[in-house]
PDB file of C-alpha atoms in Angstrom:
ATOM      1  CA  GLY D   1      -9.678  13.422   6.045  1.00  0.00           C
ATOM      2  CA  GLU D   2      -9.751  11.528   2.781  1.00  0.00           C
ATOM      3  CA  ASN D   3     -11.879   8.379   2.598  1.00  0.00           C
ATOM      4  CA  VAL D   4     -11.593   5.854  -0.229  1.00  0.00           C
ATOM      5  CA  GLU D   5     -14.284   3.247  -0.815  1.00  0.00           C
ATOM      6  CA  GLN D   6     -13.606   0.286  -3.094  1.00  0.00           C
ATOM      7  CA  HIS D   7     -16.066  -2.158  -4.664  1.00  0.00           C
ATOM      8  CA  PRO D   8     -16.515  -5.038  -5.020  1.00  0.00           C
ATOM      9  CA  SER D   9     -14.589  -6.755  -2.236  1.00  0.00           C
ATOM     10  CA  THR D  10     -14.371  -9.951  -4.280  1.00  0.00           C
ATOM     11  CA  LEU D  11     -14.649 -10.504  -8.016  1.00  0.00           C
ATOM     12  CA  SER D  12     -14.696 -13.823  -9.828  1.00  0.00           C
ATOM     13  CA  VAL D  13     -14.319 -13.807 -13.611  1.00  0.00           C
ATOM     14  CA  GLN D  14     -13.870 -16.370 -16.350  1.00  0.00           C
ATOM     15  CA  GLU D  15     -10.546 -16.304 -18.149  1.00  0.00           C
ATOM     16  CA  GLY D  16     -10.817 -13.992 -21.126  1.00  0.00           C
ATOM     17  CA  ASP D  17     -13.582 -11.857 -19.641  1.00  0.00           C
ATOM     18  CA  SER D  18     -13.161  -8.305 -18.377  1.00  0.00           C
ATOM     19  CA  ALA D  19     -12.923  -7.169 -14.749  1.00  0.00           C
ATOM     20  CA  VAL D  20     -13.870  -3.744 -13.407  1.00  0.00           C
ATOM     21  CA  ILE D  21     -13.108  -2.381  -9.940  1.00  0.00           C
ATOM     22  CA  LYS D  22     -14.514   0.948  -8.795  1.00  0.00           C
ATOM     23  CA  CYS D  23     -13.338   3.397  -6.153  1.00  0.00           C
ATOM     24  CA  THR D  24     -14.785   6.622  -4.841  1.00  0.00           C
ATOM     25  CA  TYR D  25     -12.964   9.324  -2.915  1.00  0.00           C
ATOM     26  CA  SER D  26     -14.163  12.161  -0.760  1.00  0.00           C
ATOM     27  CA  ASP D  27     -11.527  14.895  -0.926  1.00  0.00           C
ATOM     28  CA  SER D  28     -11.913  17.117  -3.984  1.00  0.00           C
ATOM     29  CA  ALA D  29      -8.252  18.107  -3.592  1.00  0.00           C
ATOM     30  CA  SER D  30      -7.117  14.563  -4.446  1.00  0.00           C
ATOM     31  CA  ASN D  31      -4.931  14.676  -7.527  1.00  0.00           C
ATOM     32  CA  TYR D  32      -3.168  11.323  -7.832  1.00  0.00           C
ATOM     33  CA  PHE D  33      -4.785   7.891  -8.086  1.00  0.00           C
ATOM     34  CA  PRO D  34      -2.598   4.760  -8.219  1.00  0.00           C
ATOM     35  CA  TRP D  35      -3.621   1.115  -8.423  1.00  0.00           C
ATOM     36  CA  TYR D  36      -1.602  -1.619  -6.752  1.00  0.00           C
ATOM     37  CA  LYS D  37      -1.623  -5.374  -7.266  1.00  0.00           C
ATOM     38  CA  GLN D  38      -0.732  -7.646  -4.352  1.00  0.00           C
ATOM     39  CA  GLU D  39       0.003 -11.318  -4.821  1.00  0.00           C
ATOM     40  CA  LEU D  40      -0.312 -13.687  -1.894  1.00  0.00           C
ATOM     41  CA  GLY D  41       2.355 -13.134   0.753  1.00  0.00           C
ATOM     42  CA  LYS D  42       4.017 -10.282  -1.134  1.00  0.00           C
ATOM     43  CA  GLY D  43       4.079  -6.521  -1.033  1.00  0.00           C
ATOM     44  CA  PRO D  44       1.856  -4.485  -3.366  1.00  0.00           C
ATOM     45  CA  GLN D  45       3.220  -3.402  -6.724  1.00  0.00           C
ATOM     46  CA  LEU D  46       2.107  -0.370  -8.693  1.00  0.00           C
ATOM     47  CA  ILE D  47       0.411  -1.394 -11.930  1.00  0.00           C
ATOM     48  CA  ILE D  48      -0.997   1.882 -13.219  1.00  0.00           C
ATOM     49  CA  ASP D  49      -1.692   5.396 -12.002  1.00  0.00           C
ATOM     50  CA  ILE D  50      -3.517   8.478 -13.176  1.00  0.00           C
ATOM     51  CA  ARG D  51      -3.358  12.146 -12.299  1.00  0.00           C
ATOM     52  CA  SER D  52      -6.310  14.495 -12.024  1.00  0.00           C
ATOM     53  CA  ASN D  53      -5.559  16.302 -15.293  1.00  0.00           C
ATOM     54  CA  VAL D  54      -6.133  13.095 -17.293  1.00  0.00           C
ATOM     55  CA  GLY D  55      -9.421  11.267 -17.806  1.00  0.00           C
ATOM     56  CA  GLU D  56      -8.130   7.901 -18.959  1.00  0.00           C
ATOM     57  CA  LYS D  57      -4.881   5.979 -19.162  1.00  0.00           C
ATOM     58  CA  LYS D  58      -4.177   2.618 -20.734  1.00  0.00           C
ATOM     59  CA  ASP D  59      -1.292   0.163 -20.505  1.00  0.00           C
ATOM     60  CA  GLN D  60      -1.783  -3.008 -22.559  1.00  0.00           C
ATOM     61  CA  ARG D  61      -4.656  -4.931 -20.935  1.00  0.00           C
ATOM     62  CA  ILE D  62      -5.228  -2.555 -18.054  1.00  0.00           C
ATOM     63  CA  ALA D  63      -6.790   0.893 -18.073  1.00  0.00           C
ATOM     64  CA  VAL D  64      -7.885   3.422 -15.489  1.00  0.00           C
ATOM     65  CA  THR D  65     -10.606   6.029 -15.872  1.00  0.00           C
ATOM     66  CA  LEU D  66     -11.195   9.062 -13.688  1.00  0.00           C
ATOM     67  CA  ASN D  67     -14.358  11.096 -13.221  1.00  0.00           C
ATOM     68  CA  LYS D  68     -13.435  14.099 -11.115  1.00  0.00           C
ATOM     69  CA  THR D  69     -16.956  15.475 -11.031  1.00  0.00           C
ATOM     70  CA  ALA D  70     -18.340  12.294  -9.542  1.00  0.00           C
ATOM     71  CA  LYS D  71     -15.149  11.641  -7.544  1.00  0.00           C
ATOM     72  CA  HIS D  72     -14.669   8.114  -8.717  1.00  0.00           C
ATOM     73  CA  PHE D  73     -12.092   6.158 -10.653  1.00  0.00           C
ATOM     74  CA  SER D  74     -12.063   2.633 -12.025  1.00  0.00           C
ATOM     75  CA  LEU D  75      -9.632  -0.099 -13.021  1.00  0.00           C
ATOM     76  CA  HIS D  76     -10.431  -2.121 -16.112  1.00  0.00           C
ATOM     77  CA  ILE D  77      -8.686  -5.390 -16.927  1.00  0.00           C
ATOM     78  CA  THR D  78      -9.455  -6.906 -20.319  1.00  0.00           C
ATOM     79  CA  GLU D  79      -8.831 -10.432 -21.543  1.00  0.00           C
ATOM     80  CA  THR D  80      -8.177 -11.642 -18.005  1.00  0.00           C
ATOM     81  CA  GLN D  81      -5.628 -14.384 -17.410  1.00  0.00           C
ATOM     82  CA  PRO D  82      -5.010 -16.649 -14.383  1.00  0.00           C
ATOM     83  CA  GLU D  83      -1.966 -14.558 -13.441  1.00  0.00           C
ATOM     84  CA  ASP D  84      -4.275 -11.585 -12.940  1.00  0.00           C
ATOM     85  CA  SER D  85      -5.597 -13.323  -9.805  1.00  0.00           C
ATOM     86  CA  ALA D  86      -4.547 -11.133  -6.873  1.00  0.00           C
ATOM     87  CA  VAL D  87      -5.771  -8.432  -4.514  1.00  0.00           C
ATOM     88  CA  TYR D  88      -6.047  -5.013  -6.111  1.00  0.00           C
ATOM     89  CA  PHE D  89      -5.948  -1.773  -4.117  1.00  0.00           C
ATOM     90  CA  CYS D  90      -6.901   1.690  -5.246  1.00  0.00           C
ATOM     91  CA  ALA D  91      -5.517   4.746  -3.505  1.00  0.00           C
ATOM     92  CA  SER D  92      -5.702   8.501  -3.638  1.00  0.00           C
ATOM     93  CA  LEU D  93      -3.387  11.285  -2.629  1.00  0.00           C
ATOM     94  CA  ALA D  94      -4.525  14.637  -1.301  1.00  0.00           C
ATOM     95  CA  GLY D  95      -2.852  17.161   0.901  1.00  0.00           C
ATOM     96  CA  SER D  96       0.276  15.897   2.627  1.00  0.00           C
ATOM     97  CA  TRP D  97       3.051  14.597   0.425  1.00  0.00           C
ATOM     98  CA  GLY D  98       3.219  10.843   0.291  1.00  0.00           C
ATOM     99  CA  LYS D  99       0.205  10.082   2.487  1.00  0.00           C
ATOM    100  CA  LEU D 100      -1.775   7.787   0.253  1.00  0.00           C
ATOM    101  CA  GLN D 101      -5.219   6.647   1.430  1.00  0.00           C
ATOM    102  CA  PHE D 102      -5.991   3.101   0.330  1.00  0.00           C
ATOM    103  CA  GLY D 103      -9.242   1.344  -0.422  1.00  0.00           C
ATOM    104  CA  ALA D 104     -10.017  -1.940   1.341  1.00  0.00           C
ATOM    105  CA  GLY D 105      -8.962  -4.047  -1.638  1.00  0.00           C
ATOM    106  CA  THR D 106     -10.637  -6.347  -4.177  1.00  0.00           C
ATOM    107  CA  GLN D 107      -9.819 -10.043  -4.352  1.00  0.00           C
ATOM    108  CA  VAL D 108      -9.881 -10.972  -8.043  1.00  0.00           C
ATOM    109  CA  VAL D 109     -10.087 -14.647  -8.989  1.00  0.00           C
ATOM    110  CA  VAL D 110      -9.711 -15.628 -12.625  1.00  0.00           C
ATOM    111  CA  THR D 111     -10.963 -19.123 -13.321  1.00  0.00           C
ATOM    112  CA  PRO D 112      -9.734 -21.053 -16.375  1.00  0.00           C
TER     113      PRO D 112
ATOM    114  CA  ASP L 846      19.393  -4.894  -8.048  1.00  0.00           C
ATOM    115  CA  GLY L 847      17.814  -2.022  -6.160  1.00  0.00           C
ATOM    116  CA  GLY L 848      14.967  -2.701  -3.820  1.00  0.00           C
ATOM    117  CA  ILE L 849      13.558  -2.888  -0.331  1.00  0.00           C
ATOM    118  CA  THR L 850      14.260  -5.691   2.094  1.00  0.00           C
ATOM    119  CA  GLN L 851      12.293  -6.465   5.217  1.00  0.00           C
ATOM    120  CA  SER L 852      13.288  -8.883   7.905  1.00  0.00           C
ATOM    121  CA  PRO L 853      12.274 -11.185   9.310  1.00  0.00           C
ATOM    122  CA  LYS L 854       9.549 -12.545   7.021  1.00  0.00           C
ATOM    123  CA  TYR L 855       7.714 -14.080   9.982  1.00  0.00           C
ATOM    124  CA  LEU L 856       7.935 -12.888  13.584  1.00  0.00           C
ATOM    125  CA  PHE L 857       6.347 -14.244  16.714  1.00  0.00           C
ATOM    126  CA  ARG L 858       6.028 -12.219  19.873  1.00  0.00           C
ATOM    127  CA  LYS L 859       4.808 -12.927  23.342  1.00  0.00           C
ATOM    128  CA  GLU L 860       2.414 -10.474  24.910  1.00  0.00           C
ATOM    129  CA  GLY L 861       4.224  -7.686  26.728  1.00  0.00           C
ATOM    130  CA  GLN L 862       7.331  -7.822  24.540  1.00  0.00           C
ATOM    131  CA  ASN L 863       8.642  -5.148  22.222  1.00  0.00           C
ATOM    132  CA  VAL L 864       9.775  -6.251  18.775  1.00  0.00           C
ATOM    133  CA  THR L 865      11.616  -4.407  16.020  1.00  0.00           C
ATOM    134  CA  LEU L 866      10.959  -4.913  12.318  1.00  0.00           C
ATOM    135  CA  SER L 867      13.770  -4.110   9.930  1.00  0.00           C
ATOM    136  CA  CYS L 868      13.422  -2.193   6.650  1.00  0.00           C
ATOM    137  CA  GLU L 869      16.348  -1.379   4.381  1.00  0.00           C
ATOM    138  CA  GLN L 870      16.353   0.214   0.928  1.00  0.00           C
ATOM    139  CA  ASN L 871      19.135   0.764  -1.596  1.00  0.00           C
ATOM    140  CA  LEU L 872      17.063   2.871  -3.983  1.00  0.00           C
ATOM    141  CA  ASN L 873      18.473   6.122  -2.598  1.00  0.00           C
ATOM    142  CA  HIS L 874      14.955   7.288  -1.810  1.00  0.00           C
ATOM    143  CA  ASP L 875      14.459  10.118   0.645  1.00  0.00           C
ATOM    144  CA  ALA L 876      11.048   9.033   1.926  1.00  0.00           C
ATOM    145  CA  MET L 877      10.149   5.837   3.755  1.00  0.00           C
ATOM    146  CA  TYR L 878       6.857   4.567   5.145  1.00  0.00           C
ATOM    147  CA  TRP L 879       5.378   1.871   7.365  1.00  0.00           C
ATOM    148  CA  TYR L 880       1.924   0.483   6.654  1.00  0.00           C
ATOM    149  CA  ARG L 881      -0.143  -2.075   8.522  1.00  0.00           C
ATOM    150  CA  GLN L 882      -2.396  -4.494   6.655  1.00  0.00           C
ATOM    151  CA  ASP L 883      -5.228  -6.465   8.265  1.00  0.00           C
ATOM    152  CA  PRO L 884      -7.477  -8.985   6.473  1.00  0.00           C
ATOM    153  CA  GLY L 885     -10.219  -7.262   4.530  1.00  0.00           C
ATOM    154  CA  GLN L 886      -8.811  -3.817   5.186  1.00  0.00           C
ATOM    155  CA  GLY L 887      -6.723  -1.466   3.183  1.00  0.00           C
ATOM    156  CA  LEU L 888      -3.243  -0.392   4.076  1.00  0.00           C
ATOM    157  CA  ARG L 889      -3.111   1.986   7.014  1.00  0.00           C
ATOM    158  CA  LEU L 890      -0.207   4.369   7.511  1.00  0.00           C
ATOM    159  CA  ILE L 891       1.699   4.020  10.796  1.00  0.00           C
ATOM    160  CA  TYR L 892       4.667   6.371  10.375  1.00  0.00           C
ATOM    161  CA  TYR L 893       6.503   8.061   7.548  1.00  0.00           C
ATOM    162  CA  SER L 894       9.778   9.880   7.123  1.00  0.00           C
ATOM    163  CA  GLN L 895      10.626  12.339   4.388  1.00  0.00           C
ATOM    164  CA  ILE L 896      14.258  12.907   5.379  1.00  0.00           C
ATOM    165  CA  VAL L 897      16.852  11.504   7.745  1.00  0.00           C
ATOM    166  CA  ASN L 898      16.328  12.316  11.421  1.00  0.00           C
ATOM    167  CA  ASP L 899      12.739  13.362  10.839  1.00  0.00           C
ATOM    168  CA  PHE L 900       9.516  11.350  10.900  1.00  0.00           C
ATOM    169  CA  GLN L 901       5.792  11.956  11.242  1.00  0.00           C
ATOM    170  CA  LYS L 902       2.899  10.011  12.722  1.00  0.00           C
ATOM    171  CA  GLY L 903       0.450   8.439  10.351  1.00  0.00           C
ATOM    172  CA  ASP L 904      -3.132   7.461  11.036  1.00  0.00           C
ATOM    173  CA  ILE L 905      -2.449   4.647  13.529  1.00  0.00           C
ATOM    174  CA  ALA L 906       0.835   5.517  15.280  1.00  0.00           C
ATOM    175  CA  GLU L 907      -0.231   4.609  18.818  1.00  0.00           C
ATOM    176  CA  GLY L 908       1.816   1.712  20.189  1.00  0.00           C
ATOM    177  CA  TYR L 909       4.540   2.039  17.543  1.00  0.00           C
ATOM    178  CA  SER L 910       7.850   3.883  17.346  1.00  0.00           C
ATOM    179  CA  VAL L 911      10.387   4.484  14.572  1.00  0.00           C
ATOM    180  CA  SER L 912      13.813   5.961  13.977  1.00  0.00           C
ATOM    181  CA  ARG L 913      15.504   7.318  10.855  1.00  0.00           C
ATOM    182  CA  GLU L 914      19.208   7.610  11.590  1.00  0.00           C
ATOM    183  CA  LYS L 915      20.282   6.565   8.096  1.00  0.00           C
ATOM    184  CA  LYS L 916      18.738   7.254   4.712  1.00  0.00           C
ATOM    185  CA  GLU L 917      18.551   3.575   3.849  1.00  0.00           C
ATOM    186  CA  SER L 918      17.054   2.296   7.109  1.00  0.00           C
ATOM    187  CA  PHE L 919      13.689   2.833   8.803  1.00  0.00           C
ATOM    188  CA  PRO L 920      13.103   0.280  11.604  1.00  0.00           C
ATOM    189  CA  LEU L 921       9.695  -0.039  13.255  1.00  0.00           C
ATOM    190  CA  THR L 922       9.289  -1.046  16.892  1.00  0.00           C
ATOM    191  CA  VAL L 923       6.001  -2.558  17.956  1.00  0.00           C
ATOM    192  CA  THR L 924       5.709  -1.857  21.660  1.00  0.00           C
ATOM    193  CA  SER L 925       3.716  -3.616  24.342  1.00  0.00           C
ATOM    194  CA  ALA L 926       1.340  -0.648  24.260  1.00  0.00           C
ATOM    195  CA  GLN L 927       0.016  -1.824  20.878  1.00  0.00           C
ATOM    196  CA  LYS L 928      -3.067  -3.788  21.910  1.00  0.00           C
ATOM    197  CA  ASN L 929      -3.604  -5.755  18.715  1.00  0.00           C
ATOM    198  CA  PRO L 930      -0.268  -6.072  16.942  1.00  0.00           C
ATOM    199  CA  THR L 931      -0.943  -9.231  14.916  1.00  0.00           C
ATOM    200  CA  ALA L 932      -0.865  -8.059  11.297  1.00  0.00           C
ATOM    201  CA  PHE L 933       1.121  -7.898   8.080  1.00  0.00           C
ATOM    202  CA  TYR L 934       3.559  -4.963   8.116  1.00  0.00           C
ATOM    203  CA  LEU L 935       4.722  -3.329   4.910  1.00  0.00           C
ATOM    204  CA  CYS L 936       7.584  -0.922   4.459  1.00  0.00           C
ATOM    205  CA  ALA L 937       7.753   1.345   1.412  1.00  0.00           C
ATOM    206  CA  SER L 938       9.986   4.041  -0.009  1.00  0.00           C
ATOM    207  CA  SER L 939       9.554   6.852  -2.510  1.00  0.00           C
ATOM    208  CA  ASP L 940      11.577   9.518  -4.251  1.00  0.00           C
ATOM    209  CA  SER L 941       8.558  11.486  -5.429  1.00  0.00           C
ATOM    210  CA  GLY L 942       5.970  11.258  -2.674  1.00  0.00           C
ATOM    211  CA  THR L 943       3.611   9.491  -5.047  1.00  0.00           C
ATOM    212  CA  PHE L 944       5.144   6.316  -6.511  1.00  0.00           C
ATOM    213  CA  LEU L 945       5.626   3.906  -3.607  1.00  0.00           C
ATOM    214  CA  TYR L 946       7.921   0.883  -3.774  1.00  0.00           C
ATOM    215  CA  PHE L 947       6.878  -1.750  -1.253  1.00  0.00           C
ATOM    216  CA  GLY L 948       8.975  -4.370   0.462  1.00  0.00           C
ATOM    217  CA  PRO L 949       7.881  -8.019   0.780  1.00  0.00           C
ATOM    218  CA  GLY L 950       6.395  -7.515   4.254  1.00  0.00           C
ATOM    219  CA  THR L 951       6.763  -9.008   7.730  1.00  0.00           C
ATOM    220  CA  ARG L 952       3.981 -11.060   9.273  1.00  0.00           C
ATOM    221  CA  LEU L 953       3.852 -10.485  13.029  1.00  0.00           C
ATOM    222  CA  THR L 954       1.928 -12.863  15.253  1.00  0.00           C
ATOM    223  CA  VAL L 955       1.381 -12.378  18.965  1.00  0.00           C
ATOM    224  CA  LEU L 956       1.275 -15.621  20.889  1.00  0.00           C
TER     225      LEU L 956
END
């Protein structure tokens, strides 16, 4: 089955700097790649997603890139702010409808 | 406002007891899901349901059971057969099979 690896597990950045989280997937049939943000004690919320027919997508300070050949995709957060501190999960979808496979998560800490 | 509610927020269980976690959505979504979250691990799929009266096992269904008698409700029962039930449980729904809306979660602790 699909396996998603996410790195790093923790990321500490200075406010205003950029943060990059990388994920790799194993199933070449994967065609949908969402990113979720989870604040402490809450459920994850979708922040951005990308489909396999697109190489890059941007939404204000966040962007996602996809390299299908290498089977990896990345989340980029620019001009980080304290409210960006959270756990971020990548995921991929292949095969069965709705069965997302999640990475282990990245704890991002933005220090003022 | 539309959304997903989970209750209770915190739940304590004695060993050997079954407990049921509630999940209700008013988004009119056909599909609903249960995920388990452990520290340092990603979300793992327990069960999912694409339509009423039908559900499928996910990757870690052993020790859990579900029902889907109504479109808006998808309760999860953690049985005594689940050997390590202490975790954070997340319910989600979807109308597309891709975009998942998550509830606020229930933290289950076995005493």
